[in-house]
Short mmCIF file of C-alpha atoms and ligand atoms in Angstrom, two decimals:
data_model
loop_
_atom_site.label_atom_id
_atom_site.label_comp_id
_atom_site.label_asym_id
_atom_site.label_seq_id
_atom_site.Cartn_x
_atom_site.Cartn_y
_atom_site.Cartn_z
CA MET A 157 -24.90 17.12 10.65
CA LYS A 158 -21.71 18.09 8.74
CA VAL A 159 -19.37 16.14 7.19
CA ALA A 160 -15.87 17.64 6.08
CA ILE A 161 -13.50 15.03 4.47
CA ILE A 162 -10.17 16.37 3.20
CA GLY A 163 -8.26 14.44 0.46
CA GLY A 164 -9.61 12.20 -1.84
CA GLY A 165 -7.58 9.21 -2.24
CA LEU A 166 -8.54 5.92 -1.06
CA ALA A 167 -9.26 6.59 2.55
CA GLY A 168 -11.21 9.17 1.64
CA LEU A 169 -13.22 7.88 -0.48
CA THR A 170 -14.32 4.91 1.37
CA ALA A 171 -15.20 7.03 4.36
CA ALA A 172 -17.04 9.40 1.95
CA ALA A 173 -19.05 6.81 0.33
CA TYR A 174 -19.78 4.55 3.81
CA LEU A 175 -20.66 8.11 4.98
CA SER A 176 -23.21 9.24 2.04
CA GLU A 177 -25.69 5.76 3.30
CA GLN A 178 -26.08 7.42 6.01
CA PRO A 179 -29.22 9.27 6.56
CA ASN A 180 -28.82 12.62 8.85
CA THR A 181 -25.50 13.60 6.98
CA GLU A 182 -24.52 15.82 4.59
CA GLY A 183 -21.10 16.71 3.54
CA VAL A 184 -18.07 17.57 0.96
CA LEU A 185 -15.36 16.42 -0.50
CA PHE A 186 -12.20 17.75 -0.44
CA GLU A 187 -9.31 17.04 -3.01
CA ARG A 188 -6.61 19.39 -4.18
CA SER A 189 -5.39 17.72 -7.12
CA PRO A 190 -7.36 17.41 -10.94
CA GLN A 191 -7.98 14.06 -9.82
CA LEU A 192 -9.55 11.16 -7.67
CA GLY A 193 -8.00 8.57 -6.04
CA GLY A 194 -4.61 10.57 -4.11
CA ARG A 195 -2.13 7.63 -5.25
CA ALA A 196 -3.87 4.91 -6.52
CA PHE A 197 -4.47 7.39 -9.39
CA THR A 198 -4.71 5.44 -12.81
CA TYR A 199 -4.22 7.14 -16.00
CA GLU A 200 -3.46 6.16 -20.12
CA LYS A 201 -0.75 6.48 -21.76
CA ALA A 202 -0.21 6.22 -25.81
CA GLY A 203 -3.20 3.08 -25.04
CA PHE A 204 -1.87 1.47 -22.30
CA THR A 205 -2.93 1.65 -18.17
CA LEU A 206 -0.95 2.87 -15.37
CA ASN A 207 -1.50 3.37 -11.98
CA TYR A 208 1.05 5.60 -10.22
CA GLY A 209 0.46 3.21 -6.90
CA ALA A 210 -0.01 -0.97 -8.30
CA HIS A 211 -3.12 -2.41 -8.03
CA ALA A 212 -2.03 -5.97 -6.55
CA ILE A 213 -4.18 -7.51 -3.77
CA TYR A 214 -2.31 -9.59 -0.95
CA GLY A 215 -5.15 -12.70 -0.19
CA LEU A 216 -8.20 -10.80 -1.63
CA ASP A 217 -10.88 -13.51 -0.24
CA ARG A 218 -9.33 -12.14 3.36
CA HIS A 219 -9.25 -8.29 2.07
CA THR A 220 -11.36 -5.29 3.41
CA LEU A 221 -12.18 -4.80 -0.39
CA SER A 222 -14.06 -7.67 -0.05
CA VAL A 223 -15.72 -6.89 2.59
CA MET A 224 -16.48 -2.92 1.23
CA GLU A 225 -17.55 -5.02 -2.46
CA ARG A 226 -20.44 -6.64 -0.11
CA GLU A 227 -21.55 -4.10 2.11
CA LEU A 228 -20.85 -0.97 -0.60
CA HIS A 229 -22.37 -3.17 -3.83
CA LEU A 230 -18.45 -2.63 -5.46
CA ARG A 231 -18.44 -5.11 -8.99
CA PHE A 232 -14.87 -5.54 -9.96
CA GLY A 233 -12.42 -8.72 -11.26
CA SER A 234 -9.59 -9.29 -10.58
CA LYS A 235 -6.91 -12.10 -11.65
CA GLN A 236 -4.66 -14.50 -10.00
CA VAL A 237 -0.51 -13.93 -10.36
CA ASP A 238 0.75 -17.42 -11.85
CA LYS A 239 1.92 -18.44 -8.26
CA ARG A 240 3.73 -21.29 -11.28
CA LYS A 241 5.46 -18.52 -12.68
CA VAL A 242 6.73 -16.65 -9.76
CA MET A 243 10.10 -16.68 -9.11
CA TYR A 244 13.07 -15.62 -7.14
CA GLU A 245 17.08 -15.10 -8.61
CA LYS A 246 19.09 -16.11 -5.87
CA GLY A 247 23.20 -15.56 -7.20
CA GLU A 248 23.14 -16.98 -10.57
CA HIS A 249 20.67 -19.03 -9.97
CA LEU A 250 16.34 -18.51 -10.78
CA THR A 251 14.32 -20.94 -8.67
CA PRO A 252 10.65 -20.61 -8.31
CA ALA A 253 9.28 -19.14 -5.04
CA PRO A 254 8.29 -21.41 -1.91
CA LEU A 255 4.51 -19.11 -1.95
CA ASP A 256 2.71 -22.78 -1.96
CA PHE A 257 3.23 -26.16 -0.67
CA ARG A 258 3.76 -27.44 -4.30
CA ASN A 259 6.13 -24.54 -5.37
CA LEU A 260 8.32 -25.73 -1.09
CA VAL A 261 8.86 -28.90 -2.64
CA LYS A 262 10.69 -27.39 -5.69
CA THR A 263 12.30 -24.23 -4.45
CA ASP A 264 16.28 -24.57 -4.12
CA ILE A 265 15.95 -21.61 -1.59
CA LEU A 266 15.90 -23.99 1.26
CA SER A 267 17.52 -27.62 2.04
CA GLY A 268 15.17 -30.87 2.81
CA MET A 269 15.02 -30.11 6.96
CA GLN A 270 14.34 -26.28 6.46
CA LYS A 271 11.83 -27.05 4.44
CA ILE A 272 10.43 -29.62 6.50
CA ARG A 273 10.61 -26.33 9.65
CA PHE A 274 9.79 -23.76 7.60
CA VAL A 275 6.75 -25.32 6.99
CA GLY A 276 6.76 -25.80 10.64
CA GLU A 277 6.44 -21.68 11.00
CA ILE A 278 3.87 -22.01 8.78
CA THR A 279 1.99 -24.33 10.11
CA ALA A 280 1.89 -22.49 13.57
CA ILE A 281 1.41 -18.89 12.20
CA ILE A 282 -1.61 -19.95 10.44
CA ALA A 283 -2.69 -22.14 13.62
CA ASN A 284 -2.04 -18.26 15.45
CA ILE A 285 0.55 -20.18 17.79
CA HIS A 286 3.34 -19.00 16.45
CA GLN A 287 6.45 -17.44 18.71
CA ILE A 288 6.95 -14.53 17.22
CA LYS A 289 4.02 -12.65 17.85
CA HIS A 290 5.56 -12.17 21.71
CA TYR A 291 8.60 -11.17 20.23
CA ALA A 292 9.52 -7.27 20.00
CA THR A 293 10.85 -7.14 16.05
CA LEU A 294 11.05 -10.29 12.88
CA GLY A 295 15.03 -8.81 13.80
CA ASP A 296 14.88 -10.29 17.90
CA TYR A 297 12.67 -13.71 16.40
CA LEU A 298 15.73 -14.65 14.48
CA ALA A 299 17.93 -14.28 16.40
CA GLU A 300 16.80 -16.47 18.93
CA SER A 301 15.22 -18.91 16.82
CA GLY A 302 18.00 -21.20 15.79
CA ALA A 303 17.30 -21.24 12.33
CA ALA A 304 19.83 -21.69 9.87
CA GLU A 305 20.51 -18.52 7.86
CA ASP A 306 18.71 -19.49 4.63
CA VAL A 307 15.07 -20.08 6.52
CA LYS A 308 16.18 -16.34 8.56
CA GLU A 309 17.19 -14.78 4.56
CA LEU A 310 13.72 -16.37 3.61
CA TRP A 311 11.39 -14.82 6.37
CA GLU A 312 13.35 -11.51 5.98
CA HIS A 313 12.69 -11.54 1.90
CA LEU A 314 9.47 -12.50 2.25
CA VAL A 315 8.64 -9.24 4.38
CA CYS A 316 11.21 -7.04 1.91
CA SER A 317 8.53 -7.76 -0.64
CA ASN A 318 5.28 -7.92 1.46
CA PHE A 319 5.74 -4.62 3.17
CA PHE A 320 8.27 -2.98 0.02
CA ILE A 321 11.00 -2.72 1.94
CA THR A 322 14.70 -3.17 2.33
CA PRO A 323 15.69 -6.58 4.29
CA GLU A 324 16.92 -3.79 7.43
CA ASP A 325 13.60 -2.51 7.99
CA ALA A 326 12.01 -6.29 7.10
CA ARG A 327 14.86 -7.17 10.71
CA ARG A 328 12.42 -4.23 12.00
CA VAL A 329 8.71 -4.42 11.70
CA PRO A 330 6.64 -6.42 14.99
CA GLY A 331 6.06 -9.33 15.54
CA SER A 332 2.52 -8.95 15.81
CA VAL A 333 2.51 -7.44 12.41
CA ILE A 334 4.06 -10.46 11.30
CA SER A 335 2.25 -12.84 12.72
CA GLU A 336 -1.28 -11.10 12.24
CA TYR A 337 -0.70 -10.40 8.28
CA TYR A 338 0.54 -13.85 7.41
CA HIS A 339 -1.92 -15.37 9.54
CA ASN A 340 -4.21 -14.27 7.15
CA LEU A 341 -1.90 -14.25 3.71
CA PHE A 342 -1.10 -17.83 4.45
CA LEU A 343 -4.65 -18.57 5.48
CA SER A 344 -6.21 -16.77 1.65
CA SER A 345 -6.78 -18.95 -1.33
CA ARG A 346 -6.33 -16.11 -3.51
CA PRO A 347 -2.76 -14.69 -2.23
CA VAL A 348 -1.56 -12.36 -5.05
CA ASN A 349 -4.45 -10.60 -7.42
CA TYR A 350 -4.91 -7.01 -9.06
CA VAL A 351 -8.32 -5.88 -9.71
CA LEU A 352 -8.54 -6.63 -13.60
CA GLY A 353 -8.40 -2.73 -15.48
CA SER A 354 -7.14 -0.93 -12.01
CA TRP A 355 -7.23 1.07 -9.13
CA ALA A 356 -9.68 3.65 -11.61
CA VAL A 357 -12.11 0.75 -11.41
CA ILE A 358 -12.92 0.63 -7.45
CA THR A 359 -12.24 4.64 -7.37
CA ASP A 360 -15.04 5.44 -10.28
CA GLN A 361 -17.45 3.49 -8.17
CA LEU A 362 -17.14 4.85 -4.91
CA ARG A 363 -17.12 8.58 -6.76
CA ASP A 364 -20.30 7.40 -8.27
CA LYS A 365 -21.46 6.59 -5.43
CA ILE A 366 -20.34 9.57 -3.31
CA GLN A 367 -22.32 11.78 -6.17
CA LEU A 368 -25.68 10.38 -6.30
CA ALA A 369 -25.79 10.94 -2.87
CA GLU A 370 -27.72 13.77 -2.62
CA ARG A 371 -26.49 15.32 0.14
CA TRP A 372 -22.58 15.02 -0.54
CA SER A 373 -20.52 17.15 -3.02
CA ILE A 374 -16.82 16.98 -4.04
CA ALA A 375 -14.89 19.41 -4.59
CA MET A 376 -11.99 18.92 -7.23
CA GLN A 377 -8.70 21.10 -6.40
CA GLU A 378 -9.85 22.80 -3.72
CA GLY A 379 -7.38 22.03 -1.30
CA VAL A 380 -7.85 22.63 2.80
CA ASP A 381 -5.05 25.55 3.41
CA GLY A 382 -6.37 26.24 7.15
CA ILE A 383 -8.96 24.70 9.97
CA GLN A 384 -10.40 26.97 12.93
CA TYR A 385 -13.08 26.75 15.47
CA ASP A 386 -15.53 28.70 15.88
CA HIS A 387 -18.68 28.65 17.84
CA GLY A 388 -18.91 24.37 18.22
CA LYS A 389 -17.49 24.35 14.04
CA TYR A 390 -14.51 23.91 12.48
CA VAL A 391 -14.45 25.55 9.52
CA LEU A 392 -12.34 24.98 6.31
CA LYS A 393 -10.18 27.76 4.03
CA THR A 394 -10.16 26.56 0.42
CA LYS A 395 -8.86 29.36 -1.91
CA ALA A 396 -12.69 29.49 -3.24
CA ARG A 397 -14.47 28.57 0.55
CA GLU A 398 -14.77 29.64 3.83
CA GLU A 399 -17.45 27.12 5.37
CA ALA A 400 -18.22 25.69 8.74
CA PHE A 401 -18.58 21.80 9.52
CA ASP A 402 -19.72 19.26 12.46
CA ARG A 403 -17.21 17.18 11.46
CA VAL A 404 -13.33 16.84 9.73
CA VAL A 405 -12.31 14.00 8.36
CA PHE A 406 -8.57 14.12 7.72
CA ALA A 407 -8.14 11.56 5.07
CA MET A 408 -4.49 12.10 3.84
CA PRO A 409 -0.89 10.99 4.69
CA VAL A 410 0.30 12.10 7.96
CA GLN A 411 2.84 14.36 6.98
CA GLN A 412 0.36 16.55 5.36
CA VAL A 413 -2.01 16.56 8.37
CA VAL A 414 1.07 17.60 10.64
CA LYS A 415 1.34 20.52 8.10
CA LEU A 416 -2.73 21.72 7.83
CA LEU A 417 -2.00 21.46 11.28
CA ARG A 418 0.54 23.24 12.43
CA GLY A 419 0.59 26.87 14.65
CA THR A 420 -3.58 25.71 15.24
CA PRO A 421 -4.24 24.31 18.78
CA TRP A 422 -4.50 20.92 17.93
CA GLU A 423 -0.84 20.61 16.19
CA PRO A 424 1.29 19.05 20.49
CA PHE A 425 -1.35 16.24 19.84
CA LEU A 426 0.52 14.68 16.70
CA GLU A 427 3.41 15.45 17.77
CA PRO A 428 4.01 12.00 18.83
CA TYR A 429 3.89 11.28 15.15
CA GLU A 430 5.19 14.07 13.52
CA HIS A 431 8.93 12.14 12.82
CA ASN A 432 7.77 8.98 11.27
CA SER A 433 9.42 7.39 8.34
CA ALA A 434 7.47 6.90 5.51
CA THR A 435 8.22 3.74 3.16
CA GLU A 436 9.40 5.01 0.23
CA VAL A 437 10.89 2.34 -3.51
CA MET A 438 12.03 3.95 -6.90
CA VAL A 439 9.33 2.47 -9.76
CA TYR A 440 9.96 1.47 -13.03
CA ASP A 441 7.18 1.90 -15.57
CA VAL A 442 7.65 0.52 -18.88
CA GLY A 443 5.00 -0.07 -21.21
CA LEU A 444 6.85 -2.41 -24.62
CA SER A 445 5.16 -1.90 -27.79
CA HIS A 446 5.11 -5.79 -28.21
CA VAL A 447 5.61 -9.13 -25.61
CA VAL A 448 9.59 -8.87 -25.09
CA ALA A 449 9.50 -11.68 -23.26
CA ARG A 450 6.77 -13.85 -20.86
CA PRO A 451 9.08 -16.24 -18.23
CA PHE A 452 8.20 -15.13 -15.23
CA SER A 453 4.58 -13.41 -13.47
CA TYR A 454 6.92 -11.61 -10.85
CA ILE A 455 10.57 -12.00 -11.02
CA SER A 456 12.36 -10.66 -7.21
CA ASP A 457 16.19 -10.49 -7.29
CA MET A 458 16.95 -11.44 -4.16
CA ASN A 459 20.68 -10.23 -4.51
CA HIS A 460 19.60 -6.09 -4.80
CA LYS A 461 16.43 -6.37 -3.51
CA MET A 462 14.29 -5.63 -6.53
CA PHE A 463 11.27 -7.28 -8.90
CA ILE A 464 9.74 -6.75 -12.00
CA SER A 465 6.02 -7.65 -12.22
CA ASP A 466 4.65 -8.33 -15.88
CA VAL A 467 1.60 -6.74 -15.27
CA SER A 468 0.10 -7.44 -18.67
CA ALA A 469 0.58 -11.20 -18.04
CA THR A 470 -2.30 -10.79 -15.63
CA ASP A 471 -3.87 -8.49 -16.31
CA HIS A 472 -4.46 -8.18 -19.95
CA THR A 473 -6.63 -4.82 -20.30
CA LEU A 474 -4.10 -2.61 -19.74
CA VAL A 475 -2.02 -2.82 -22.47
CA PRO A 476 -2.68 -1.98 -26.21
CA GLU A 477 -2.78 -5.22 -28.60
CA GLY A 478 -0.66 -7.51 -28.40
CA GLY A 479 1.63 -4.92 -26.34
CA GLN A 480 3.52 -5.63 -21.96
CA LEU A 481 3.56 -3.65 -19.46
CA LEU A 482 6.08 -4.33 -16.24
CA GLN A 483 6.95 -2.54 -13.39
CA GLY A 484 9.89 -2.64 -12.08
CA ILE A 485 10.24 -1.78 -7.46
CA ALA A 486 13.32 -1.32 -5.37
CA TYR A 487 13.09 -1.47 -2.32
CA LEU A 488 14.98 2.04 -0.92
CA SER A 489 17.63 2.85 2.31
CA ASP A 490 16.59 5.74 4.44
CA GLU A 491 18.35 8.74 3.47
CA ASN A 492 21.80 7.70 5.03
CA ALA A 493 23.68 9.11 2.98
CA SER A 494 25.71 11.61 4.44
CA GLY A 495 24.71 14.33 1.53
CA GLN A 496 22.62 15.14 -1.43
CA GLY A 497 25.53 13.45 -3.84
CA ASP A 498 25.38 10.07 -2.02
CA ARG A 499 21.83 9.73 -1.91
CA LYS A 500 21.65 10.68 -6.13
CA ALA A 501 25.18 8.16 -6.42
CA TYR A 502 22.47 5.38 -4.72
CA LEU A 503 19.74 6.64 -6.56
CA GLU A 504 21.69 6.25 -10.02
CA GLU A 505 23.00 2.27 -8.22
CA ARG A 506 19.82 1.20 -8.03
CA THR A 507 18.35 2.60 -11.83
CA GLN A 508 21.19 0.75 -13.29
CA GLN A 509 20.79 -2.43 -11.19
CA MET A 510 17.15 -2.17 -12.19
CA GLU A 511 18.05 -2.15 -15.71
CA ALA A 512 20.38 -5.01 -15.49
CA LEU A 513 17.70 -6.87 -13.96
CA PHE A 514 15.51 -5.97 -17.92
CA ASP A 515 18.15 -6.64 -19.38
CA ARG A 516 18.82 -10.16 -17.99
CA HIS A 517 14.64 -11.45 -18.36
CA TYR A 518 13.71 -9.56 -20.52
CA PRO A 519 15.81 -8.77 -23.72
CA GLY A 520 15.26 -5.90 -26.15
CA TRP A 521 13.24 -4.52 -24.18
CA ARG A 522 14.98 -0.84 -24.78
CA ASP A 523 14.00 -1.00 -28.63
CA ALA A 524 10.63 -2.19 -27.75
CA VAL A 525 9.65 1.10 -24.98
CA ALA A 526 6.58 3.14 -25.70
CA VAL A 527 5.63 4.53 -22.34
CA LYS A 528 9.07 5.35 -19.38
CA ARG A 529 7.84 6.22 -15.98
CA VAL A 530 10.76 6.44 -14.11
CA SER A 531 10.31 7.52 -10.13
CA LYS A 532 13.39 7.74 -7.78
CA LYS A 533 10.81 8.38 -5.18
CA ALA A 534 7.71 6.91 -4.50
CA MET A 535 5.97 7.01 -1.09
CA VAL A 536 4.37 3.32 -1.07
CA GLN A 537 2.89 3.52 2.47
CA SER A 538 2.98 7.32 5.05
CA VAL A 539 4.60 5.22 7.69
CA LYS A 540 6.71 2.09 7.43
CA ASN A 541 5.21 0.42 10.12
CA VAL A 542 8.74 -0.61 11.70
CA ALA A 543 8.72 -0.28 15.27
CA GLY A 544 10.37 3.21 16.54
CA ASN A 545 7.13 4.14 13.90
CA LYS A 546 3.65 5.02 14.98
CA LEU A 547 0.89 4.63 13.36
CA LEU A 548 -1.68 7.10 14.40
CA PRO A 549 -5.06 6.05 15.69
CA ILE A 550 -8.46 7.33 13.83
CA ARG A 551 -9.44 8.76 17.59
CA ILE A 552 -6.51 10.76 19.57
CA GLU A 553 -8.41 11.57 22.38
CA ASN A 554 -8.97 14.72 23.60
CA MET A 555 -8.59 15.49 20.32
CA PRO A 556 -12.47 16.38 18.01
CA PHE A 557 -11.14 15.08 14.61
CA TYR A 558 -11.38 11.67 12.10
CA PHE A 559 -7.73 10.51 10.92
CA CYS A 560 -7.79 7.29 7.59
CA GLY A 561 -5.11 7.11 4.90
CA ASP A 562 -2.33 4.08 4.68
CA GLY A 563 -0.70 5.31 7.66
CA CYS A 564 -3.17 5.44 10.28
CA GLU A 565 -4.25 2.35 12.14
CA GLY A 566 -6.50 -0.64 10.65
CA LYS A 567 -6.69 -3.64 9.07
CA GLY A 568 -3.58 -5.08 6.82
CA GLU A 569 -0.34 -3.11 4.75
CA LEU A 570 -0.23 -0.77 2.13
CA ALA A 571 -3.48 -0.26 0.64
CA GLU A 572 -5.98 -2.32 2.45
CA ARG A 573 -4.77 0.20 5.21
CA ALA A 574 -6.28 2.52 3.51
CA PHE A 575 -9.63 1.55 2.99
CA SER A 576 -10.04 -0.55 6.40
CA SER A 577 -9.26 2.99 8.09
CA GLY A 578 -11.54 4.76 5.68
CA ARG A 579 -14.16 2.45 6.76
CA LEU A 580 -13.17 2.53 10.32
CA ALA A 581 -13.36 6.23 10.51
CA ALA A 582 -17.35 6.03 9.09
CA GLU A 583 -17.94 3.11 11.19
CA LEU A 584 -17.15 5.35 14.54
CA LEU A 585 -18.37 8.45 13.07
CA ALA A 586 -22.03 7.28 12.34
CA LYS A 587 -22.51 5.99 15.76
CA GLU A 588 -21.01 9.12 16.85
CA LEU A 589 -24.06 10.22 14.94
CA ALA A 590 -26.32 7.72 15.63
CA ARG A 591 -25.87 9.07 19.96
CA VAL A 592 -26.28 12.57 19.00
C1 LIG B 8 4.11 2.13 -6.32
C2 LIG B 8 3.84 2.20 -5.83
C3 LIG B 8 3.12 0.91 -5.23
C4 LIG B 8 1.68 0.53 -4.74
N1 LIG B 8 1.89 -0.63 -4.34
C5 LIG B 8 0.85 -1.33 -4.01
C6 LIG B 8 0.06 -2.73 -4.38
O1 LIG B 8 0.42 -2.90 -5.29
N2 LIG B 8 -0.63 -3.05 -3.65
C7 LIG B 8 -1.54 -1.67 -2.60
O2 LIG B 8 -2.48 -2.60 -1.76
N3 LIG B 8 -0.69 -0.91 -2.22
C8 LIG B 8 0.03 -0.36 -3.49
N4 LIG B 8 0.99 0.26 -2.70
C9 LIG B 8 -0.10 1.63 -2.18
C10 LIG B 8 -1.63 2.50 -1.87
O3 LIG B 8 -1.59 3.23 -3.44
C11 LIG B 8 -1.08 3.68 -1.02
O4 LIG B 8 -1.89 2.10 0.41
C12 LIG B 8 -2.62 4.20 -1.00
O5 LIG B 8 -2.73 4.86 -2.13
C13 LIG B 8 -2.57 5.43 0.33
O6 LIG B 8 -4.35 6.27 -0.03
P1 LIG B 8 -4.43 7.10 1.27
O7 LIG B 8 -6.20 7.28 0.57
O8 LIG B 8 -3.90 6.79 2.75
O9 LIG B 8 -2.97 8.13 0.81
P2 LIG B 8 -3.21 8.81 -0.87
O10 LIG B 8 -3.45 7.60 -2.11
O11 LIG B 8 -1.83 9.73 -0.63
O12 LIG B 8 -4.15 10.55 -0.56
C14 LIG B 8 -4.86 11.34 -0.09
C15 LIG B 8 -5.07 12.49 -0.41
O13 LIG B 8 -5.31 14.08 0.23
C16 LIG B 8 -5.12 15.00 -0.83
N5 LIG B 8 -4.78 16.06 -0.26
C17 LIG B 8 -3.63 16.31 0.43
N6 LIG B 8 -3.67 17.20 1.21
C18 LIG B 8 -4.87 17.60 0.85
C19 LIG B 8 -5.24 19.03 1.15
N7 LIG B 8 -4.87 19.62 2.55
N8 LIG B 8 -6.85 19.47 1.05
C20 LIG B 8 -7.17 18.25 -0.28
N9 LIG B 8 -6.85 17.56 -0.64
C21 LIG B 8 -5.48 16.63 0.27
C22 LIG B 8 -3.78 14.57 -2.42
O14 LIG B 8 -3.68 15.31 -3.12
C23 LIG B 8 -4.19 12.51 -2.07
O15 LIG B 8 -5.49 12.32 -3.24
C24 LIG B 8 1.59 0.90 -3.94
C25 LIG B 8 2.27 2.65 -4.17
C26 LIG B 8 3.28 3.22 -4.40
C27 LIG B 8 3.64 4.36 -4.49
#
């Protein structure tokens, strides 16, 4: 059985690594760009190791990556972000983020009575008896909850931080998604970790595994431009070849799948997924020649909905000796502005707010910049997990393909959704192969 996997990001690499262990399969992983990793691509600049998409793992002990570590024998180190140095800024005031009971006692985000209420909410989520799972959205739950404004604001802010979205979008996240996500996170003993050395530590091992499998190969810089059905096979076209396969796994953002299948007999099946919106943020990475200040590991500006992580405070392997790597992320509203000019002004305003946040907490950073990367529109998740959007299933009825990626159904959000859907696609395909 010959399998094609289109896309060499986290999802495609995961699916290929699992399938390469299957007897009686052979395959090709197609990647159109010169490097693997997709949005989790890692690169070196002036001694700094930067990721395009950051490598924080939420709830590592309950994360799909830990399952893959066991099943695929991956080896990687990780380090927990120091919870005592995770702060929220509200108004002019700095206070500990209520990440655990010790921080919750110390934080000024909630008053005494509201702290008791919030502990009750956490306990109910952990016990899986919280009513939120019965509500269509977080907003619907909050409207009926009778909670004080500060508790509502805290819920919204948590969802903003974990899903990389604005408060308006946070209110649209389905109650069942919130319940499952925070059940895992609140039960985790390792809530926020970095993979030491960045995503490359994972993607290199997945690549090696695929390349070591005798009947599998990776085709770099070979974008798939077309696909057609011919005598029971699927013929993929790239600039370099036309090759027939028995099965195809699409491991790319939903928007790109829709584009690739436009004009084919399969186009109508994707119609329900065509209008999904993606989660996009502004990213402001700076590598500094020396540590200008180290007041926190993470500072979240509640007023402007943006945060800065001192990535090198947790993962010192990413910087040259004495250097500092800071990553700023600003959540973005959808393109609600009436014209291009408005959007440009909005993004400019967000940039200025971000620079002001750097100025407040990292004075002198401007003079120490060795590396800088600003992206005003980076796709964090190809389908924003909010009401109105529809995640792509791993299989669609009457469609002969498999799908995986961070816009597909699976466990978790962001990279975990890419890993978990890649693993699931491989599992379903292996079951089908066993039946055949
Ligand atoms: C700024 C930012 C910060 C982030 N922070 C975190 C974080 O802290 N924690 C976390 O868990 N996640 C984070 N993420 C999210 C994470 O990076 C993504 O969820 C994940 O990388 C998505 O992987 P994927 O395989 O689904 O898709 P992609 O990475 O998009 O992979 C798809 C691949 O398919 C290839 N491709 C597309 N079309 C074709 C074609 N026709 N032929 C061949 N190849 C094709 C592309 O080149 C690409 O390599 C962040 C993302 C960003 C942008």
